[in-house]
CSV table of C-alpha atoms in Angstrom, one decimal:
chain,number,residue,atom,x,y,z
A,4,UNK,CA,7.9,-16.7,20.0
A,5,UNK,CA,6.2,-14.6,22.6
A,6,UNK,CA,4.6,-11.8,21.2
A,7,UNK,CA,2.8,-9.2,24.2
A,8,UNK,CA,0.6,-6.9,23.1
A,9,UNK,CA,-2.3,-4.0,24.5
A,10,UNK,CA,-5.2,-5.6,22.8
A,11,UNK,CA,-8.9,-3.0,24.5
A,12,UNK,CA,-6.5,-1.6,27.2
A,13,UNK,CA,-5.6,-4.9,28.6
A,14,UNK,CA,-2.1,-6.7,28.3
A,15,UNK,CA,-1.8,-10.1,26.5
A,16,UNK,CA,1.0,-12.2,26.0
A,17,UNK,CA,1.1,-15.2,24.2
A,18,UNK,CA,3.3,-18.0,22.5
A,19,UNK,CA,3.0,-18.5,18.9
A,20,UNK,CA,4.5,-19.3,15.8
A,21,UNK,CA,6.1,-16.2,13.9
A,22,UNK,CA,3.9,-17.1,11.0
A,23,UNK,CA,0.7,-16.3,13.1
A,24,UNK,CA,-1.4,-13.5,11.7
A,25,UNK,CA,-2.4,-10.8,13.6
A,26,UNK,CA,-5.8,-11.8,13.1
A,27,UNK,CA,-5.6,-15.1,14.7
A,28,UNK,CA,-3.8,-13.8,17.4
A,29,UNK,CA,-7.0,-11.9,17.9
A,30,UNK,CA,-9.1,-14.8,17.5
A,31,UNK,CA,-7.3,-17.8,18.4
A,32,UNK,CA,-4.6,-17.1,21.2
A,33,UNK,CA,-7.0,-13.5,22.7
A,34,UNK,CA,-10.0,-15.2,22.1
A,35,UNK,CA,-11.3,-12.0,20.9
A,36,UNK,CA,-13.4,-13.4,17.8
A,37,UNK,CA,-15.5,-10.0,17.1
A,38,UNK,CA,-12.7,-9.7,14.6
A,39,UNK,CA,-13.7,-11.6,11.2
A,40,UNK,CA,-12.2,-13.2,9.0
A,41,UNK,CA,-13.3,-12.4,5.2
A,42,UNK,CA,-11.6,-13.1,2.3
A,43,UNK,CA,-8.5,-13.8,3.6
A,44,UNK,CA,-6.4,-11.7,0.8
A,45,UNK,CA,-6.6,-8.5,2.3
A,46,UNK,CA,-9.4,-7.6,0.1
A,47,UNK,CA,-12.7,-7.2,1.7
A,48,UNK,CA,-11.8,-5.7,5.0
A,49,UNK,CA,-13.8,-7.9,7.4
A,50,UNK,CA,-11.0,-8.1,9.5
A,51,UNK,CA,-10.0,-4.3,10.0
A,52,UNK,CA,-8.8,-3.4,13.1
A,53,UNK,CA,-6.9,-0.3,14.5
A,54,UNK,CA,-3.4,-0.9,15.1
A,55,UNK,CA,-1.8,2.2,17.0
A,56,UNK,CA,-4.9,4.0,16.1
A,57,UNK,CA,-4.7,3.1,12.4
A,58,UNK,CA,-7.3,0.6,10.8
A,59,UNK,CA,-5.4,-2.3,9.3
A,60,UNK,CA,-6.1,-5.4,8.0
A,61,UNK,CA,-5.3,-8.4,10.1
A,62,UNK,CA,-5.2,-10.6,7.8
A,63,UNK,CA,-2.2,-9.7,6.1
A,64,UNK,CA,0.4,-8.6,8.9
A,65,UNK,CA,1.7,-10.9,11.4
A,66,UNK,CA,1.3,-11.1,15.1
A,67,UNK,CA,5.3,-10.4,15.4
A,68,UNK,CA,4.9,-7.4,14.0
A,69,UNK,CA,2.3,-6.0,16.3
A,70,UNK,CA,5.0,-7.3,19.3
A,71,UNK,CA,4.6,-4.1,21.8
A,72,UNK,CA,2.0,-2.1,19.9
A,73,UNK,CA,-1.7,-1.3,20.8
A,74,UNK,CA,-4.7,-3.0,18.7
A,75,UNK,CA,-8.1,-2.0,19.4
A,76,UNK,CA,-10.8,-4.5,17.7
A,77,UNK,CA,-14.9,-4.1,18.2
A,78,UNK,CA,-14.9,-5.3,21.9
A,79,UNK,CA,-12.9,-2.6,22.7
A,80,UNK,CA,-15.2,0.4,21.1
A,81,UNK,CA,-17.8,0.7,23.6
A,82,UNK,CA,-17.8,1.8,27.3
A,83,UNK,CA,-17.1,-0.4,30.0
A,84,UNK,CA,-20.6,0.7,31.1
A,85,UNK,CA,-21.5,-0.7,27.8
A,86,UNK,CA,-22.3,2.5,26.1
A,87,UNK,CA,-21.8,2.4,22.3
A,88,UNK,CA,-19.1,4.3,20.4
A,89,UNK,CA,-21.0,6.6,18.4
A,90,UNK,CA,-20.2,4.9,15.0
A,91,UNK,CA,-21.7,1.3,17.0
A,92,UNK,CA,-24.6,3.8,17.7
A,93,UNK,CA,-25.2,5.1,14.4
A,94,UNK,CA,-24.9,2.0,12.6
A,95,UNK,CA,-27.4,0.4,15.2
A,96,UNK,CA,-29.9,4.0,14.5
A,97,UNK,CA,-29.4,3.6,10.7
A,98,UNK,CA,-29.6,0.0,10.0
A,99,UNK,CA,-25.9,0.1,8.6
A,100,UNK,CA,-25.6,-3.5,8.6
A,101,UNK,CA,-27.6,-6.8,6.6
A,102,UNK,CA,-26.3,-9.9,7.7
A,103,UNK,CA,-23.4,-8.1,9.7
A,104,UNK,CA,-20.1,-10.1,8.8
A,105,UNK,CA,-18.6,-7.0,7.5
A,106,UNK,CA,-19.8,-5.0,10.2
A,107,UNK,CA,-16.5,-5.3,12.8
A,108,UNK,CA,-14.4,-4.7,10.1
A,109,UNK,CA,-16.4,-1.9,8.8
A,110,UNK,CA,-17.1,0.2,12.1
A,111,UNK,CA,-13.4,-0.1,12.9
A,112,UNK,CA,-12.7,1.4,9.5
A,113,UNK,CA,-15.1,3.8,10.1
A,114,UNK,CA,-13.6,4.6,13.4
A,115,UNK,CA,-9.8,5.1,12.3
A,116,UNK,CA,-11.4,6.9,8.9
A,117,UNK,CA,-13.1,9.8,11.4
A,118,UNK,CA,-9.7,10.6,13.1
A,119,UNK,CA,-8.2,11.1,9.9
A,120,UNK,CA,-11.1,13.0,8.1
A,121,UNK,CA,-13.8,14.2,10.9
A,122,UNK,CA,-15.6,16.2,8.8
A,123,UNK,CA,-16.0,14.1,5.7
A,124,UNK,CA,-18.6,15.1,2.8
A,125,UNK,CA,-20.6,11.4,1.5
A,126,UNK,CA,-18.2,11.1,-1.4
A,127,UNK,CA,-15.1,11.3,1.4
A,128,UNK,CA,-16.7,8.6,2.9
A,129,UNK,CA,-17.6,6.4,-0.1
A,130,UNK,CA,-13.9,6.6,-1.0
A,131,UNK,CA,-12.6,5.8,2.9
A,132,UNK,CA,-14.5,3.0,3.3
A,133,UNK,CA,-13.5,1.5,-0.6
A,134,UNK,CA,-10.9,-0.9,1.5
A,135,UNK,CA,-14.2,-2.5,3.2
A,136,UNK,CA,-16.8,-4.6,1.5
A,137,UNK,CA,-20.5,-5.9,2.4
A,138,UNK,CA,-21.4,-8.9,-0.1
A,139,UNK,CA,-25.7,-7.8,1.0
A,140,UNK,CA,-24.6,-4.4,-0.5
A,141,UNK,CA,-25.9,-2.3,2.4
A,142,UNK,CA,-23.9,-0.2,1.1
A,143,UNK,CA,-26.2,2.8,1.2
A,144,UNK,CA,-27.2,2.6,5.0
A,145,UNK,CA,-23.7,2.4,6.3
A,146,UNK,CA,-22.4,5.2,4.8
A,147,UNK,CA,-25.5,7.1,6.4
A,148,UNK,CA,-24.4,5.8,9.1
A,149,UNK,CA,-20.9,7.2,9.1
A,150,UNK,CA,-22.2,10.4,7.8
A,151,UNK,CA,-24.5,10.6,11.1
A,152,UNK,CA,-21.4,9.4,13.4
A,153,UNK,CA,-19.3,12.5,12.4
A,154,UNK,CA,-22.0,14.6,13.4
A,155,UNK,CA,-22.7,13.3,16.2
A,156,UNK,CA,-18.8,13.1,17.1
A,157,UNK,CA,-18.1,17.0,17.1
B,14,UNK,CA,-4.2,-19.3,4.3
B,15,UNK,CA,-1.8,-19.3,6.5
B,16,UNK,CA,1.9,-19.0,5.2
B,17,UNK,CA,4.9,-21.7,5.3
B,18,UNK,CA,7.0,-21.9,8.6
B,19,UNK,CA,9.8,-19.4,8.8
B,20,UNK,CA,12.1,-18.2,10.9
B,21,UNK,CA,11.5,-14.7,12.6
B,22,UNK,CA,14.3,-12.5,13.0
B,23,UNK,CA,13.9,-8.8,13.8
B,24,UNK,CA,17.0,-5.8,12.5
B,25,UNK,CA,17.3,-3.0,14.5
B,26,UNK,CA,19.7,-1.2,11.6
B,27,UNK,CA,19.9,-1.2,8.0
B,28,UNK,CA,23.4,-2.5,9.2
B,29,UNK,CA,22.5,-5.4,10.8
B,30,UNK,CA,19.4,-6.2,8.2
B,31,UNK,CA,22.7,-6.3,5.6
B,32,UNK,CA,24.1,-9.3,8.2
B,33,UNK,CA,21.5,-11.2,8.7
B,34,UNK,CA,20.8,-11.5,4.4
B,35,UNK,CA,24.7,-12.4,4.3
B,36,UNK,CA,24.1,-15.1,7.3
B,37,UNK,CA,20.8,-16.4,6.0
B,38,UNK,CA,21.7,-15.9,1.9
B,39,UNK,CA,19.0,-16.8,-0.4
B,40,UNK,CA,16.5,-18.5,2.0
B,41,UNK,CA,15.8,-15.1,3.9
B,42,UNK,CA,13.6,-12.5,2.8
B,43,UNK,CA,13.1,-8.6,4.4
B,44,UNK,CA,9.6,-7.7,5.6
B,45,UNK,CA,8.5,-4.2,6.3
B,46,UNK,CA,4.8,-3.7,5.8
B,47,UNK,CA,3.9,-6.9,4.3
B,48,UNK,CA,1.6,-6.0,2.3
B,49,UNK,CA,3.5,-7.4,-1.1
B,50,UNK,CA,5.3,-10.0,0.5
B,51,UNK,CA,2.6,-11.9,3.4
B,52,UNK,CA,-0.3,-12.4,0.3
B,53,UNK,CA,2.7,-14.4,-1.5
B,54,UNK,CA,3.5,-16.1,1.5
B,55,UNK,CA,0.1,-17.2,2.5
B,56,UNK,CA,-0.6,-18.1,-1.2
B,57,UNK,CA,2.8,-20.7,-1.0
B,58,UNK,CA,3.9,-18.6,-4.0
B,59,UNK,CA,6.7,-17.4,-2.3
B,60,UNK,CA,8.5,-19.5,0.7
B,61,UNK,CA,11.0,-17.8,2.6
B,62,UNK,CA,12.7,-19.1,5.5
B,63,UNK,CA,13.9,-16.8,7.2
B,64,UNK,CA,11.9,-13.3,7.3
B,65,UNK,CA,14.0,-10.2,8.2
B,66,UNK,CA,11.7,-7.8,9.9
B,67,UNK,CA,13.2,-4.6,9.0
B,68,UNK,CA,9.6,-2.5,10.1
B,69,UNK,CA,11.3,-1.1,13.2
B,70,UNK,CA,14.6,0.5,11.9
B,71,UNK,CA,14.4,3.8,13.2
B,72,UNK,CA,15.4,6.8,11.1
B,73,UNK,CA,13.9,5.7,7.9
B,74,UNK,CA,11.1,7.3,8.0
B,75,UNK,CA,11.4,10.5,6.7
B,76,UNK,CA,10.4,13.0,3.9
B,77,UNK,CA,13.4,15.6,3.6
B,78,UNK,CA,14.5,18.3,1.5
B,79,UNK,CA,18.0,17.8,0.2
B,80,UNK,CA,18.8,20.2,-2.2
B,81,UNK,CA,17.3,19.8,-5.5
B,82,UNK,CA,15.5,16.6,-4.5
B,83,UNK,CA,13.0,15.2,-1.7
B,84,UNK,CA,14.7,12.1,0.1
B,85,UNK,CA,12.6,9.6,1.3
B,86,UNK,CA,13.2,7.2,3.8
B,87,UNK,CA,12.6,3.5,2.0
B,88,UNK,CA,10.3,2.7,5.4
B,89,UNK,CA,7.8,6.0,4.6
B,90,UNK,CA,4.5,4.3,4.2
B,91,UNK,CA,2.2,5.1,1.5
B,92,UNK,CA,-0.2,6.9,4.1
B,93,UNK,CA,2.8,9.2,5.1
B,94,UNK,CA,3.5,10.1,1.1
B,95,UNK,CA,-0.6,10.7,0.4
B,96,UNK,CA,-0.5,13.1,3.4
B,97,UNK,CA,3.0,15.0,3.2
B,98,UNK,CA,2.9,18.6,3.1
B,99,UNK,CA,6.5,18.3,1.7
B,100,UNK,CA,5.2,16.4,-1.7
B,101,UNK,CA,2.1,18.0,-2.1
B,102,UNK,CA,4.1,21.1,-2.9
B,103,UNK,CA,7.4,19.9,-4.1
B,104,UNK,CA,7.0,16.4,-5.7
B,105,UNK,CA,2.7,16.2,-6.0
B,106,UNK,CA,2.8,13.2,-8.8
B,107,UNK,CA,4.4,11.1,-5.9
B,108,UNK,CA,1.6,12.1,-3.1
B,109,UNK,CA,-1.3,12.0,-5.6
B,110,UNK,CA,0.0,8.6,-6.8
B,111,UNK,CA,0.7,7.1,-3.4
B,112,UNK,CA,-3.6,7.9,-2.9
B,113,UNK,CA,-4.1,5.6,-5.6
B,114,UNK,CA,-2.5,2.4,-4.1
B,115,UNK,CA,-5.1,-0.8,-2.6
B,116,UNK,CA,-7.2,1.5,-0.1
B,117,UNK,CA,-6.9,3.1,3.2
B,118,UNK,CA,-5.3,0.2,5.3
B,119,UNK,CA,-3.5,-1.2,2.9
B,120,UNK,CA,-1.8,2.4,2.7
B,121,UNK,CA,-1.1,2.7,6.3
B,122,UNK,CA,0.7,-0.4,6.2
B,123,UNK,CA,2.7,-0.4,2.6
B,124,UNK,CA,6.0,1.3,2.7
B,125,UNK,CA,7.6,2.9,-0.9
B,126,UNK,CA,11.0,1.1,-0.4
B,127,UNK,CA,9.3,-2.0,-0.4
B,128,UNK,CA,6.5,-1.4,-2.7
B,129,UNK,CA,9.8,-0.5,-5.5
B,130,UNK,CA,11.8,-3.7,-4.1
B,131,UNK,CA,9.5,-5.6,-4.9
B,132,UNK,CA,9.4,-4.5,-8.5
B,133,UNK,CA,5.7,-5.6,-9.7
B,134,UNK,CA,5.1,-3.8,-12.6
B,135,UNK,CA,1.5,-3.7,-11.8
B,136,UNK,CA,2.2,-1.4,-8.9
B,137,UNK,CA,1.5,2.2,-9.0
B,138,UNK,CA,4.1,4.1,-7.3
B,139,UNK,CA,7.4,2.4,-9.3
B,140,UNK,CA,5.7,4.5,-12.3
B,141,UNK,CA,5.7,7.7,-10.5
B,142,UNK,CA,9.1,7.1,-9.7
B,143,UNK,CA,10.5,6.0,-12.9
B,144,UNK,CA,8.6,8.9,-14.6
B,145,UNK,CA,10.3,11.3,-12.3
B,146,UNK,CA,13.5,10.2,-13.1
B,147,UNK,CA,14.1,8.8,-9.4
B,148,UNK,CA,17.5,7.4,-7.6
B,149,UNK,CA,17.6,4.6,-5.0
B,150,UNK,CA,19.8,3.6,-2.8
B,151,UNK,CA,20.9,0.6,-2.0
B,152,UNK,CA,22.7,-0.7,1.2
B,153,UNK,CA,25.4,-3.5,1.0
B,154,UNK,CA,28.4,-4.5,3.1
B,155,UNK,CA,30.6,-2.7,1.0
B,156,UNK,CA,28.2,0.6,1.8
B,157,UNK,CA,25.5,2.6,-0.2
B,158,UNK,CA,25.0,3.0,-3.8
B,159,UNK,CA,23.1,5.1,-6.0
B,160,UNK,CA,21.3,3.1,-8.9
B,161,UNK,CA,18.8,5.4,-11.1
B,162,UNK,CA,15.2,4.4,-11.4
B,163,UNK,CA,15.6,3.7,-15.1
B,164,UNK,CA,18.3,1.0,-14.2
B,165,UNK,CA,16.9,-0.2,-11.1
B,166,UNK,CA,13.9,-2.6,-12.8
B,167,UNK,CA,15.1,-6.2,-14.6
B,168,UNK,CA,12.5,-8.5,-14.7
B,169,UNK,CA,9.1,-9.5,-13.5
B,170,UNK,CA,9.7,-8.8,-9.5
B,171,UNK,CA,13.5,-8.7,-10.2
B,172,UNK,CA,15.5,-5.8,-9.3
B,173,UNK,CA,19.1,-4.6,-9.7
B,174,UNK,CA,18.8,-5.1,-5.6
B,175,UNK,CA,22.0,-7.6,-5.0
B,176,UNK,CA,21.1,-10.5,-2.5
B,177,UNK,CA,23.0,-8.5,0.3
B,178,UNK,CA,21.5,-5.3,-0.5
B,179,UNK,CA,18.7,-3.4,1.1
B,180,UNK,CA,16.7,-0.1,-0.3
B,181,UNK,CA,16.9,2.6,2.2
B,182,UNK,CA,16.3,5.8,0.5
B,183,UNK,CA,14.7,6.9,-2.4
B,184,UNK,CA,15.0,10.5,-3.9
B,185,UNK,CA,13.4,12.5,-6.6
B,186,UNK,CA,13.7,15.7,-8.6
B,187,UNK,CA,11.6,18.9,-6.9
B,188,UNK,CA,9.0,19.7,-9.4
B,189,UNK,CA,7.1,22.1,-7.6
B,190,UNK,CA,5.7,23.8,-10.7
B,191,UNK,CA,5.7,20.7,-13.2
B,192,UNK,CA,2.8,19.5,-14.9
B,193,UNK,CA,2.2,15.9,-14.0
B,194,UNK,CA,-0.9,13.1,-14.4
B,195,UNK,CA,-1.4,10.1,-13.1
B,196,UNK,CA,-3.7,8.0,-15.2
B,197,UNK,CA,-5.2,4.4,-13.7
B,198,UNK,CA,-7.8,2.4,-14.8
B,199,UNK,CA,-9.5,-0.2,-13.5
B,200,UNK,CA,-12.4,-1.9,-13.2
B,201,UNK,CA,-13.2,-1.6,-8.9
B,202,UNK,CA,-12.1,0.9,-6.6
B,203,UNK,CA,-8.9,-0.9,-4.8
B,204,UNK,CA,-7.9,-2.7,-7.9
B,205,UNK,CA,-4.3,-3.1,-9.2
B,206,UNK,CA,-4.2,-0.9,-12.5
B,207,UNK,CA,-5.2,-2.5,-15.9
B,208,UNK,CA,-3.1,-0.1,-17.3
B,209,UNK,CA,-2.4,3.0,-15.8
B,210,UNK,CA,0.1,5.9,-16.7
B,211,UNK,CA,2.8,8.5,-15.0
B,212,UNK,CA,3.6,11.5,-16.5
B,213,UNK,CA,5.5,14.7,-15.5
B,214,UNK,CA,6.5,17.6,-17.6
B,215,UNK,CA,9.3,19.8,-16.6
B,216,UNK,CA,11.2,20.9,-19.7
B,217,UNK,CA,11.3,17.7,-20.3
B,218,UNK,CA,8.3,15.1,-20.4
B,219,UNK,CA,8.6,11.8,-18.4
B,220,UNK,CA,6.6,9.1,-18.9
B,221,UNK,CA,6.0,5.3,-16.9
B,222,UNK,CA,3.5,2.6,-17.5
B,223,UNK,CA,2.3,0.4,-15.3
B,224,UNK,CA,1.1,-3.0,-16.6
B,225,UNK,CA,2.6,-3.3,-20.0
B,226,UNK,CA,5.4,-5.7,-19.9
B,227,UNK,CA,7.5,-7.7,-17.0
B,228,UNK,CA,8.6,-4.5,-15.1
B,229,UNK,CA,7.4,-0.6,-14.8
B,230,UNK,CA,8.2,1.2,-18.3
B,231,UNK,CA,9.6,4.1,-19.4
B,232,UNK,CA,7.8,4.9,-22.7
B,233,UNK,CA,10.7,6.7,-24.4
B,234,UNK,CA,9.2,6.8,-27.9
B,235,UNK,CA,6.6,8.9,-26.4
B,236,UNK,CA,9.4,11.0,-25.0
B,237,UNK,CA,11.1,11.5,-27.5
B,238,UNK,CA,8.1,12.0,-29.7
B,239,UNK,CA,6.8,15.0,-27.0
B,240,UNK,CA,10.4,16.3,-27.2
B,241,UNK,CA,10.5,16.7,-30.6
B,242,UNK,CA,7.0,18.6,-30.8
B,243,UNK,CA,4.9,16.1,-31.5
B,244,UNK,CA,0.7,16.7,-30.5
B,245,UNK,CA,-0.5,14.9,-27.5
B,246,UNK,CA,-2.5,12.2,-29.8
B,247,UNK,CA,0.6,11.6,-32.1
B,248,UNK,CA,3.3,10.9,-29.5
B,249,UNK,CA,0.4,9.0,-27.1
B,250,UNK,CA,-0.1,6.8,-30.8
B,251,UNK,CA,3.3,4.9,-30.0
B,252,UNK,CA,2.5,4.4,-26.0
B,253,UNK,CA,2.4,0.6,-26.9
B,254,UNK,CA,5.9,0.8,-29.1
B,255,UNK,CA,8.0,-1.2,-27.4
B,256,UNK,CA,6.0,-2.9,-24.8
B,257,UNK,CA,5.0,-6.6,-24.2
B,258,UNK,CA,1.6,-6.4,-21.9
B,259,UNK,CA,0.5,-8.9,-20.1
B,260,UNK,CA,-2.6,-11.2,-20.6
B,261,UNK,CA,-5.3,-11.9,-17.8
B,262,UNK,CA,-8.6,-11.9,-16.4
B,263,UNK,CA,-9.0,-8.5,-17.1
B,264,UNK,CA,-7.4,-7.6,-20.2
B,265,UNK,CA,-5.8,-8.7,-23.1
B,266,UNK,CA,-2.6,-7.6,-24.9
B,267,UNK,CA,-4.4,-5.6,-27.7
B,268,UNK,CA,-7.0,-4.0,-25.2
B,269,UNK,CA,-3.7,-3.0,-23.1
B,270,UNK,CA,-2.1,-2.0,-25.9
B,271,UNK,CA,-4.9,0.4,-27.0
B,272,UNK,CA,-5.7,1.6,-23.4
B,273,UNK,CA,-2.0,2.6,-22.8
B,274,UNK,CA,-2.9,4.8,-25.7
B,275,UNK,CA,-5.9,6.5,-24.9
B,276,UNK,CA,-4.4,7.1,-21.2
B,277,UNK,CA,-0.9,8.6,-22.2
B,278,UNK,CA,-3.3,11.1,-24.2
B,279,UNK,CA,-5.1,11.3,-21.6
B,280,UNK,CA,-2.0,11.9,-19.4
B,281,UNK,CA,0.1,14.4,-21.5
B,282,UNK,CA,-2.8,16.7,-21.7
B,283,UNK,CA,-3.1,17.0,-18.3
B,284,UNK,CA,0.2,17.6,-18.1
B,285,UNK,CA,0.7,20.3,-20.7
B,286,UNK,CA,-2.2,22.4,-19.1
């Protein structure tokens, strides 16, 4: 089935089965592969992306049901000048990241937890991030990290 | 994991999703968030093959008042029940219960109608409804019906949902002044419940269990023990009459059996303050 989506701002349209997950749409048909994939069992997060402006996991929704909607994933964050969203540049300023599989998943979950809650306290942010997890426990830095993005995002 | 072939078909009306389970009978199954239904799939567990997308039927989305009760559109999601200003103030066991589902994705994707369709009795919100004393209704070819909460649960993931039927609204009592708890434990944040507890008090005291048996409970000898002035510790003593939990990685029966009552204490005191 052809499923067309707005994947960064740009248009995409491509064949696949219906049992294609949105995350390998990303990957395998977009060729977008900034978008991890983790566990696989919508656990761990690694695969968050925003999907109408709402973090998701890819792993467990299918491409068809993204058919006509708007996913943004890492490659999309930062400005086509190549400036960094300010959760990319807090994460970057406070080391929120170890070996940085989690990371896509985690600054997109960042990114969609900020619209909802721009003014979160640590423990708001501890508990917004609980769908997202890093297996080098970094946990401490990232959530810095978030901290310092909502500052720097008012 | 990726999930057995199926064929995609996509129901613009609860009307139409009705048809296409008639057309495609047992072999079809309907998907609106996914998020019970894909993890199945992509684990072979369960093999449907047909999937009726029902995600886009418009005007089931919504959180009403309708006299004494909220109505609730079977596609709300979880994220739109945590976040309603509606059941915060009416109905606040059902908001504060909807938080406590998987974790922030997994709530903007998971829908109540299909969370209670599916009838896991490990799930979090069927509680809250039973407790509450909840209706759903179900759509069929002959129309809608009204089955009550307490009816609507048969078996492990088996629901009085007929093969041609679909859930499109769910409504519960307004209980804007009611005590209520909601009581989960588990082990790490995002977790399914080891056990975990629904209670509301509103002249009467309801109370679910999640995790003690093949479907969502209602534990009616702590009901009837509250009604008939029992303390919080005596009536929470017989959470476990009744019940046939589960064993697993996490638990087993008798540690259940105990938990369910140290949390239905836990719960009814919360409730009464």
């Amino acid at each position: 089935m052809k499923v067309t989506t707005t994947v960064n701002g740009a248009k995409q349209a491509h064949d696949v089965e219906p049992r294609t997950l949105l995350v390998q749409y990303l990957r395998e048909a977009c060729q977008l592969t900034g978008t991890k994939i983790g566990c696989d069992t919508s656990s761990c997060g690694a695969c968050t992306v925003l999907y109408e402006g709402e973090s998701v996991k890819s792993c467990t929704m299918l491409a068809a049901q993204a058919d006509g909607g708007t996913i943004t994933t890492i490659e999309g964050l930062a400005a086509s000048d190549g400036t960094l969203h300010p959760v990319q540049e807090a994460f970057h300023e406070h080391h929120g990241l170890q070996c940085g599989y989690c990371t896509a998943g985690m600054v997109l979950a960042a990114v969609g937890f900020l619209q909802e809650n721009p003014t979160p306290s640590e423990h708001d942010v501890r508990e917004g991030l609980e769908g997202n997890l890093c297996r080098c426990t970094g946990y401490h830095n990232i959530v810095k990290a978030v901290l310092a993005a909502s500052e720097a995002m008012q | 994991m990726i999930p057995a072939a199926f064929d995609y078909v996509r129901a613009g009306s609860a009307e139409e999703a009705v048809s296409l389970l008639i057309e495609h009978g047992d072999e079809a199954k309907l998907l609106a968030g996914g998020h019970s239904l894909l993890p199945l799939m992509k684990l072979r567990l369960a093999t449907p093959s047909v999937l009726i997308d029902v995600g886009r039927v418009p005007d089931l989305s919504y959180i009403e008042e309708r006299g004494d009760e909220i109505a609730i559109g079977s596609l709300v999601r979880h994220h739109e029940l945590e976040t309603s200003e509606l059941l915060h103030a009416q109905v606040p066991l059902l908001a504060h219960t909807a938080h406590q589902v998987g974790d922030p994705q997994v709530r903007h994707r998971g829908t109540l109608g299909g969370t209670l369709a599916h009838g896991d009795p490990a799930s979090d919100l069927p509680a809250a409804v039973l407790a509450l004393g909840g209706t759903l209704v179900a759509q069929g070819p002959n129309g809608r019906r009204d089955i009550a909460a307490t009816d609507f649960f048969e078996g492990f993931l088996e629901t009085a949902l007929a093969p041609d039927e679909m859930l499109v609204e769910i409504r519960v009592p307004k209980v804007p002044g009611a005590g209520w708890s909601f009581q989960k434990f588990n082990r790490r944040a995002q977790d399914w419940a080891i056990v975990g507890v629904a209670a509301v008090t509103n002249g009467t005291t309801g109370i679910a269990l999640v995790n003690m048996g093949s479907t969502p409970l209602r534990a009616t000898a702590v009901e009837a023990a509250v009604q008939s002035g029992a303390s919080a510790t005596d009536a929470a003593a017989l959470a476990a009459e009744g019940t046939e939990p589960p064993t697993d990685l996490n638990a087993s029966p008798e540690y259940r059996r105990h938990l369910a009552t140290v949390l239905v204490r836990r719960a009814l005191e919360e409730a009464g303050k």
